[in-house]
PDB file of C-alpha atoms in Angstrom:
ATOM      1  CA  ASP L   1     -38.057 -79.184 -63.673  1.00 60.00           C
ATOM      2  CA  ALA L   2     -41.375 -80.451 -64.985  1.00 69.00           C
ATOM      3  CA  ASP L   3     -41.638 -80.864 -68.753  1.00 92.00           C
ATOM      4  CA  VAL L   4     -45.301 -79.802 -68.882  1.00 96.00           C
ATOM      5  CA  THR L   5     -46.476 -77.122 -66.458  1.00 97.00           C
ATOM      6  CA  GLN L   6     -49.923 -75.736 -65.831  1.00 97.00           C
ATOM      7  CA  THR L   7     -50.985 -72.557 -64.080  1.00 97.00           C
ATOM      8  CA  PRO L   8     -52.846 -72.069 -61.892  1.00 97.00           C
ATOM      9  CA  ARG L   9     -52.982 -75.417 -60.079  1.00 96.00           C
ATOM     10  CA  ASN L  10     -56.191 -74.518 -58.310  1.00 97.00           C
ATOM     11  CA  ARG L  11     -58.786 -71.860 -59.044  1.00 97.00           C
ATOM     12  CA  ILE L  12     -62.149 -70.984 -57.595  1.00 97.00           C
ATOM     13  CA  THR L  13     -64.274 -68.576 -59.560  1.00 96.00           C
ATOM     14  CA  LYS L  14     -67.852 -67.427 -59.928  1.00 96.00           C
ATOM     15  CA  THR L  15     -70.408 -68.046 -62.626  1.00 97.00           C
ATOM     16  CA  GLY L  16     -69.994 -65.674 -65.550  1.00 96.00           C
ATOM     17  CA  LYS L  17     -66.328 -64.880 -64.973  1.00 96.00           C
ATOM     18  CA  ARG L  18     -63.722 -65.276 -67.684  1.00 96.00           C
ATOM     19  CA  ILE L  19     -60.972 -67.733 -66.831  1.00 96.00           C
ATOM     20  CA  MET L  20     -57.737 -68.616 -68.574  1.00 97.00           C
ATOM     21  CA  LEU L  21     -55.732 -71.749 -67.880  1.00 98.00           C
ATOM     22  CA  GLU L  22     -52.192 -71.818 -69.153  1.00 98.00           C
ATOM     23  CA  CYS L  23     -49.926 -74.620 -70.262  1.00 98.00           C
ATOM     24  CA  SER L  24     -46.232 -74.513 -71.082  1.00 97.00           C
ATOM     25  CA  GLN L  25     -43.927 -77.295 -72.212  1.00 97.00           C
ATOM     26  CA  THR L  26     -40.203 -77.736 -72.590  1.00 96.00           C
ATOM     27  CA  LYS L  27     -40.371 -81.058 -74.426  1.00 92.00           C
ATOM     28  CA  GLY L  28     -40.184 -79.430 -77.860  1.00 91.00           C
ATOM     29  CA  HIS L  29     -43.349 -81.215 -78.960  1.00 91.00           C
ATOM     30  CA  ASP L  30     -45.518 -79.849 -81.724  1.00 90.00           C
ATOM     31  CA  ARG L  31     -48.813 -81.315 -80.568  1.00 91.00           C
ATOM     32  CA  MET L  32     -50.685 -80.019 -77.535  1.00 94.00           C
ATOM     33  CA  TYR L  33     -54.027 -81.007 -76.033  1.00 94.00           C
ATOM     34  CA  TRP L  34     -56.525 -79.898 -73.406  1.00 97.00           C
ATOM     35  CA  TYR L  35     -58.629 -82.463 -71.543  1.00 96.00           C
ATOM     36  CA  ARG L  36     -61.056 -82.330 -68.681  1.00 96.00           C
ATOM     37  CA  GLN L  37     -61.589 -85.091 -66.170  1.00 95.00           C
ATOM     38  CA  ASP L  38     -64.888 -85.635 -64.406  1.00 92.00           C
ATOM     39  CA  PRO L  39     -65.640 -88.403 -61.909  1.00 83.00           C
ATOM     40  CA  GLY L  40     -66.781 -91.550 -63.706  1.00 81.00           C
ATOM     41  CA  LEU L  41     -66.098 -90.104 -67.157  1.00 84.00           C
ATOM     42  CA  GLY L  42     -62.359 -90.322 -67.565  1.00 87.00           C
ATOM     43  CA  LEU L  43     -60.543 -87.735 -69.668  1.00 93.00           C
ATOM     44  CA  ARG L  44     -62.377 -86.023 -72.496  1.00 94.00           C
ATOM     45  CA  LEU L  45     -60.677 -84.007 -75.215  1.00 93.00           C
ATOM     46  CA  ILE L  46     -61.614 -80.304 -75.413  1.00 96.00           C
ATOM     47  CA  TYR L  47     -59.226 -78.929 -78.045  1.00 96.00           C
ATOM     48  CA  TYR L  48     -55.980 -79.951 -79.680  1.00 93.00           C
ATOM     49  CA  SER L  49     -53.336 -78.223 -81.756  1.00 93.00           C
ATOM     50  CA  PHE L  50     -50.771 -79.762 -84.082  1.00 89.00           C
ATOM     51  CA  ASP L  51     -48.832 -76.545 -84.517  1.00 88.00           C
ATOM     52  CA  VAL L  52     -49.212 -72.800 -83.952  1.00 90.00           C
ATOM     53  CA  LYS L  53     -51.493 -72.387 -86.961  1.00 90.00           C
ATOM     54  CA  ASP L  54     -53.536 -75.524 -86.433  1.00 92.00           C
ATOM     55  CA  ILE L  55     -56.354 -75.638 -83.847  1.00 94.00           C
ATOM     56  CA  ASN L  56     -58.992 -78.344 -83.734  1.00 93.00           C
ATOM     57  CA  LYS L  57     -62.103 -78.970 -81.687  1.00 94.00           C
ATOM     58  CA  GLY L  58     -62.296 -82.082 -79.597  1.00 92.00           C
ATOM     59  CA  GLU L  59     -65.235 -83.983 -78.184  1.00 89.00           C
ATOM     60  CA  ILE L  60     -66.479 -81.253 -75.816  1.00 94.00           C
ATOM     61  CA  SER L  61     -65.366 -77.843 -77.117  1.00 95.00           C
ATOM     62  CA  ASP L  62     -68.591 -75.901 -76.437  1.00 95.00           C
ATOM     63  CA  GLY L  63     -68.023 -73.145 -73.889  1.00 95.00           C
ATOM     64  CA  TYR L  64     -64.245 -73.200 -74.359  1.00 97.00           C
ATOM     65  CA  SER L  65     -61.718 -71.494 -76.606  1.00 97.00           C
ATOM     66  CA  VAL L  66     -57.974 -71.918 -76.985  1.00 97.00           C
ATOM     67  CA  SER L  67     -54.935 -69.989 -78.110  1.00 96.00           C
ATOM     68  CA  ARG L  68     -51.617 -71.422 -79.272  1.00 96.00           C
ATOM     69  CA  GLN L  69     -49.305 -68.502 -78.631  1.00 91.00           C
ATOM     70  CA  ALA L  70     -46.123 -70.378 -79.471  1.00 94.00           C
ATOM     71  CA  GLN L  71     -44.972 -73.934 -79.943  1.00 94.00           C
ATOM     72  CA  ALA L  72     -44.466 -74.199 -76.196  1.00 96.00           C
ATOM     73  CA  LYS L  73     -47.656 -72.475 -74.984  1.00 97.00           C
ATOM     74  CA  PHE L  74     -51.297 -73.469 -75.239  1.00 97.00           C
ATOM     75  CA  SER L  75     -54.001 -71.646 -73.270  1.00 98.00           C
ATOM     76  CA  LEU L  76     -57.571 -72.675 -72.539  1.00 98.00           C
ATOM     77  CA  SER L  77     -60.215 -70.021 -71.889  1.00 97.00           C
ATOM     78  CA  LEU L  78     -63.668 -70.188 -70.420  1.00 96.00           C
ATOM     79  CA  GLU L  79     -65.320 -66.995 -71.663  1.00 91.00           C
ATOM     80  CA  SER L  80     -68.188 -67.165 -69.188  1.00 95.00           C
ATOM     81  CA  ALA L  81     -67.698 -69.905 -66.638  1.00 96.00           C
ATOM     82  CA  ILE L  82     -70.628 -72.044 -65.514  1.00 96.00           C
ATOM     83  CA  PRO L  83     -70.844 -74.527 -62.614  1.00 96.00           C
ATOM     84  CA  ASN L  84     -70.815 -77.640 -64.832  1.00 95.00           C
ATOM     85  CA  GLN L  85     -67.346 -76.613 -65.987  1.00 97.00           C
ATOM     86  CA  THR L  86     -66.099 -77.506 -62.519  1.00 97.00           C
ATOM     87  CA  ALA L  87     -63.548 -80.229 -63.242  1.00 96.00           C
ATOM     88  CA  LEU L  88     -59.890 -81.192 -63.317  1.00 96.00           C
ATOM     89  CA  TYR L  89     -58.204 -79.872 -66.463  1.00 98.00           C
ATOM     90  CA  PHE L  90     -55.115 -81.421 -68.003  1.00 97.00           C
ATOM     91  CA  CYS L  91     -52.786 -80.220 -70.701  1.00 97.00           C
ATOM     92  CA  ALA L  92     -50.790 -82.794 -72.660  1.00 95.00           C
ATOM     93  CA  THR L  93     -48.172 -82.852 -75.401  1.00 94.00           C
ATOM     94  CA  SER L  94     -46.936 -85.354 -77.946  1.00 90.00           C
ATOM     95  CA  ASP L  95     -44.488 -85.371 -80.813  1.00 83.00           C
ATOM     96  CA  LEU L  96     -45.176 -86.039 -84.482  1.00 72.00           C
ATOM     97  CA  THR L  97     -43.655 -89.480 -84.521  1.00 68.00           C
ATOM     98  CA  GLY L  98     -44.239 -92.551 -82.470  1.00 58.00           C
ATOM     99  CA  TYR L  99     -47.497 -93.885 -81.244  1.00 61.00           C
ATOM    100  CA  ASN L 100     -49.056 -90.760 -79.784  1.00 64.00           C
ATOM    101  CA  GLU L 101     -47.801 -91.285 -76.268  1.00 84.00           C
ATOM    102  CA  GLN L 102     -48.957 -88.122 -74.570  1.00 90.00           C
ATOM    103  CA  PHE L 103     -47.199 -86.396 -71.689  1.00 92.00           C
ATOM    104  CA  PHE L 104     -49.488 -84.727 -69.186  1.00 95.00           C
ATOM    105  CA  GLY L 105     -49.151 -81.725 -66.949  1.00 96.00           C
ATOM    106  CA  PRO L 106     -50.100 -81.907 -63.258  1.00 96.00           C
ATOM    107  CA  GLY L 107     -53.602 -80.558 -63.808  1.00 96.00           C
ATOM    108  CA  THR L 108     -55.642 -77.526 -62.774  1.00 97.00           C
ATOM    109  CA  ARG L 109     -58.534 -77.996 -60.407  1.00 96.00           C
ATOM    110  CA  LEU L 110     -61.225 -75.481 -61.365  1.00 97.00           C
ATOM    111  CA  THR L 111     -64.303 -74.809 -59.259  1.00 96.00           C
ATOM    112  CA  VAL L 112     -67.066 -72.586 -60.606  1.00 96.00           C
ATOM    113  CA  LEU L 113     -69.493 -71.423 -57.939  1.00 96.00           C
TER     114      LEU L 113
ATOM    115  CA  ASP D   1     -71.809 -93.562 -75.976  1.00 69.00           C
ATOM    116  CA  GLN D   2     -68.513 -94.476 -74.387  1.00 79.00           C
ATOM    117  CA  GLN D   3     -66.281 -96.138 -76.947  1.00 91.00           C
ATOM    118  CA  VAL D   4     -63.783 -97.233 -74.298  1.00 95.00           C
ATOM    119  CA  LYS D   5     -65.159 -98.713 -71.111  1.00 95.00           C
ATOM    120  CA  GLN D   6     -63.587 -99.711 -67.837  1.00 96.00           C
ATOM    121  CA  ASN D   7     -66.411-101.389 -65.994  1.00 92.00           C
ATOM    122  CA  SER D   8     -64.656-101.795 -62.667  1.00 95.00           C
ATOM    123  CA  PRO D   9     -64.290 -98.464 -60.844  1.00 94.00           C
ATOM    124  CA  SER D  10     -62.094-100.074 -58.209  1.00 96.00           C
ATOM    125  CA  LEU D  11     -59.978-103.146 -57.512  1.00 97.00           C
ATOM    126  CA  SER D  12     -58.180-104.272 -54.345  1.00 98.00           C
ATOM    127  CA  VAL D  13     -55.346-106.797 -54.425  1.00 98.00           C
ATOM    128  CA  GLN D  14     -52.915-108.161 -51.870  1.00 98.00           C
ATOM    129  CA  GLU D  15     -49.266-107.257 -52.267  1.00 97.00           C
ATOM    130  CA  GLY D  16     -47.414-109.874 -54.289  1.00 97.00           C
ATOM    131  CA  ARG D  17     -50.518-111.118 -56.086  1.00 97.00           C
ATOM    132  CA  ILE D  18     -51.581-110.412 -59.652  1.00 98.00           C
ATOM    133  CA  SER D  19     -53.657-107.353 -60.530  1.00 98.00           C
ATOM    134  CA  ILE D  20     -55.801-107.594 -63.653  1.00 98.00           C
ATOM    135  CA  LEU D  21     -57.392-104.442 -64.999  1.00 98.00           C
ATOM    136  CA  ASN D  22     -59.853-104.739 -67.861  1.00 98.00           C
ATOM    137  CA  CYS D  23     -60.950-102.493 -70.690  1.00 97.00           C
ATOM    138  CA  ASP D  24     -63.534-103.004 -73.447  1.00 97.00           C
ATOM    139  CA  TYR D  25     -63.942-100.988 -76.626  1.00 96.00           C
ATOM    140  CA  THR D  26     -66.498-100.730 -79.373  1.00 95.00           C
ATOM    141  CA  ASN D  27     -64.726 -98.973 -82.243  1.00 91.00           C
ATOM    142  CA  SER D  28     -62.983-101.446 -84.548  1.00 91.00           C
ATOM    143  CA  MET D  29     -60.995 -98.566 -86.082  1.00 89.00           C
ATOM    144  CA  PHE D  30     -58.836 -98.170 -82.984  1.00 91.00           C
ATOM    145  CA  ASP D  31     -55.299 -99.044 -84.038  1.00 89.00           C
ATOM    146  CA  TYR D  32     -53.294 -98.537 -80.887  1.00 91.00           C
ATOM    147  CA  PHE D  33     -54.005 -98.914 -77.182  1.00 94.00           C
ATOM    148  CA  LEU D  34     -52.274 -97.355 -74.197  1.00 94.00           C
ATOM    149  CA  TRP D  35     -52.431 -97.622 -70.421  1.00 97.00           C
ATOM    150  CA  TYR D  36     -51.814 -94.632 -68.186  1.00 96.00           C
ATOM    151  CA  LYS D  37     -51.331 -94.507 -64.431  1.00 97.00           C
ATOM    152  CA  LYS D  38     -52.410 -91.546 -62.337  1.00 95.00           C
ATOM    153  CA  TYR D  39     -51.481 -90.686 -58.768  1.00 95.00           C
ATOM    154  CA  PRO D  40     -53.455 -88.069 -56.784  1.00 91.00           C
ATOM    155  CA  ALA D  41     -52.531 -84.460 -57.583  1.00 89.00           C
ATOM    156  CA  GLU D  42     -50.480 -85.535 -60.599  1.00 93.00           C
ATOM    157  CA  GLY D  43     -51.166 -85.887 -64.295  1.00 94.00           C
ATOM    158  CA  PRO D  44     -51.488 -89.314 -65.929  1.00 95.00           C
ATOM    159  CA  THR D  45     -48.213 -90.952 -66.919  1.00 95.00           C
ATOM    160  CA  PHE D  46     -47.746 -93.419 -69.750  1.00 93.00           C
ATOM    161  CA  LEU D  47     -47.297 -97.019 -68.648  1.00 96.00           C
ATOM    162  CA  ILE D  48     -47.446 -99.443 -71.563  1.00 95.00           C
ATOM    163  CA  SER D  49     -48.976 -99.733 -75.015  1.00 93.00           C
ATOM    164  CA  ILE D  50     -49.893-102.265 -77.681  1.00 94.00           C
ATOM    165  CA  SER D  51     -50.504-102.101 -81.389  1.00 92.00           C
ATOM    166  CA  SER D  52     -53.689-103.618 -82.756  1.00 92.00           C
ATOM    167  CA  ILE D  53     -51.596-106.052 -84.814  1.00 93.00           C
ATOM    168  CA  LYS D  54     -50.216-107.673 -81.664  1.00 95.00           C
ATOM    169  CA  ASP D  55     -51.858-109.632 -78.896  1.00 95.00           C
ATOM    170  CA  LYS D  56     -49.347-109.155 -76.093  1.00 97.00           C
ATOM    171  CA  ASN D  57     -46.760-106.668 -74.939  1.00 97.00           C
ATOM    172  CA  GLU D  58     -44.638-107.033 -71.844  1.00 97.00           C
ATOM    173  CA  ASP D  59     -42.552-104.540 -69.894  1.00 96.00           C
ATOM    174  CA  GLY D  60     -41.161-105.769 -66.614  1.00 97.00           C
ATOM    175  CA  ARG D  61     -44.014-106.446 -64.205  1.00 98.00           C
ATOM    176  CA  PHE D  62     -46.577-105.079 -66.650  1.00 98.00           C
ATOM    177  CA  THR D  63     -48.164-107.031 -69.498  1.00 98.00           C
ATOM    178  CA  VAL D  64     -50.962-105.894 -71.755  1.00 98.00           C
ATOM    179  CA  PHE D  65     -53.098-108.424 -73.626  1.00 98.00           C
ATOM    180  CA  LEU D  66     -55.308-107.580 -76.585  1.00 97.00           C
ATOM    181  CA  ASN D  67     -58.179-109.749 -77.802  1.00 97.00           C
ATOM    182  CA  LYS D  68     -59.392-108.074 -80.984  1.00 95.00           C
ATOM    183  CA  SER D  69     -62.235-110.469 -81.637  1.00 95.00           C
ATOM    184  CA  ALA D  70     -63.670-109.689 -78.216  1.00 96.00           C
ATOM    185  CA  LYS D  71     -62.642-106.016 -78.380  1.00 96.00           C
ATOM    186  CA  HIS D  72     -61.057-106.425 -74.985  1.00 97.00           C
ATOM    187  CA  LEU D  73     -57.716-105.574 -73.465  1.00 97.00           C
ATOM    188  CA  SER D  74     -56.303-106.206 -70.051  1.00 98.00           C
ATOM    189  CA  LEU D  75     -53.349-105.035 -68.008  1.00 98.00           C
ATOM    190  CA  HIS D  76     -51.634-107.561 -65.755  1.00 98.00           C
ATOM    191  CA  ILE D  77     -49.345-106.435 -62.952  1.00 98.00           C
ATOM    192  CA  VAL D  78     -47.254-109.191 -61.392  1.00 97.00           C
ATOM    193  CA  PRO D  79     -46.292-109.032 -58.599  1.00 97.00           C
ATOM    194  CA  SER D  80     -48.389-106.124 -57.376  1.00 98.00           C
ATOM    195  CA  GLN D  81     -46.719-103.633 -55.061  1.00 97.00           C
ATOM    196  CA  PRO D  82     -48.201-100.965 -52.771  1.00 96.00           C
ATOM    197  CA  GLY D  83     -46.641 -98.286 -54.991  1.00 96.00           C
ATOM    198  CA  ASP D  84     -48.843 -99.518 -57.840  1.00 98.00           C
ATOM    199  CA  SER D  85     -51.879 -98.109 -56.036  1.00 98.00           C
ATOM    200  CA  ALA D  86     -53.226 -95.511 -58.458  1.00 97.00           C
ATOM    201  CA  VAL D  87     -55.962 -94.893 -60.996  1.00 96.00           C
ATOM    202  CA  TYR D  88     -55.349 -96.713 -64.275  1.00 98.00           C
ATOM    203  CA  PHE D  89     -56.801 -95.412 -67.536  1.00 97.00           C
ATOM    204  CA  CYS D  90     -56.895 -97.309 -70.779  1.00 96.00           C
ATOM    205  CA  ALA D  91     -56.898 -95.255 -73.962  1.00 95.00           C
ATOM    206  CA  ALA D  92     -57.364 -96.048 -77.632  1.00 94.00           C
ATOM    207  CA  ARG D  93     -56.078 -94.211 -80.688  1.00 90.00           C
ATOM    208  CA  THR D  94     -57.883 -93.664 -83.945  1.00 81.00           C
ATOM    209  CA  GLY D  95     -57.945 -91.529 -87.015  1.00 68.00           C
ATOM    210  CA  SER D  96     -55.420 -89.535 -88.941  1.00 64.00           C
ATOM    211  CA  ALA D  97     -55.445 -87.029 -86.089  1.00 66.00           C
ATOM    212  CA  ARG D  98     -54.378 -89.817 -83.751  1.00 71.00           C
ATOM    213  CA  GLN D  99     -56.763 -88.730 -81.048  1.00 81.00           C
ATOM    214  CA  LEU D 100     -56.940 -90.718 -77.855  1.00 89.00           C
ATOM    215  CA  THR D 101     -60.211 -91.844 -76.329  1.00 91.00           C
ATOM    216  CA  PHE D 102     -59.954 -92.642 -72.622  1.00 94.00           C
ATOM    217  CA  GLY D 103     -61.848 -94.993 -70.398  1.00 95.00           C
ATOM    218  CA  SER D 104     -63.236 -93.841 -67.059  1.00 94.00           C
ATOM    219  CA  GLY D 105     -60.428 -95.355 -65.017  1.00 95.00           C
ATOM    220  CA  THR D 106     -60.007 -98.066 -62.374  1.00 97.00           C
ATOM    221  CA  GLN D 107     -58.712 -97.284 -58.891  1.00 96.00           C
ATOM    222  CA  LEU D 108     -56.238-100.018 -57.947  1.00 98.00           C
ATOM    223  CA  THR D 109     -55.391-100.460 -54.280  1.00 98.00           C
ATOM    224  CA  VAL D 110     -52.584-102.857 -53.392  1.00 98.00           C
ATOM    225  CA  LEU D 111     -52.820-103.869 -49.762  1.00 96.00           C
ATOM    226  CA  PRO D 112     -49.597-104.551 -47.839  1.00 91.00           C
TER     227      PRO D 112
END
């Protein structure tokens, strides 16, 4: 079983729709992250959370919101999707110790028409 | 402004030869560097890392070199194998929040 899972794996939606991407982990890690990947730009941090009560904006948080429902669950929402939010989205986790090695989920491919 | 740059979008190497992937950075506050490998339809997976106080770290076929004065790191894969064909991202850590900043990735193709 995968340690970090993301649902859905693929989603096509229309401009203006609300979308939620979900992430669950069984690694027992406190820290969780949401990234997006665009061609030629690598991975960029959207939001991160160090525990259930701690949510922080990343480099590109505009147009996104998150919810940390439990230690194991971290959801990313697009309140009103727009075409330039078409991208590959990754959730990641890490623990409090060590050197911030992050463990990634398989990704969600989102297309906004 | 990209603080971590991978200037080569792609690299092709013959099986058995050395692959060298490069990464440049601009922020002198980065204290830790990591390489991730990504196969299609999968998330990135951690490969190897190096602290800013070291200049080399080796793990099997993979070696990472850090040149702080040049703000440059490289990943050497010897010998390269077809299964190494993937996108490689370098990442750098900074700050009390230990955020990672990623480069844009290099697609490595190892030809049999």
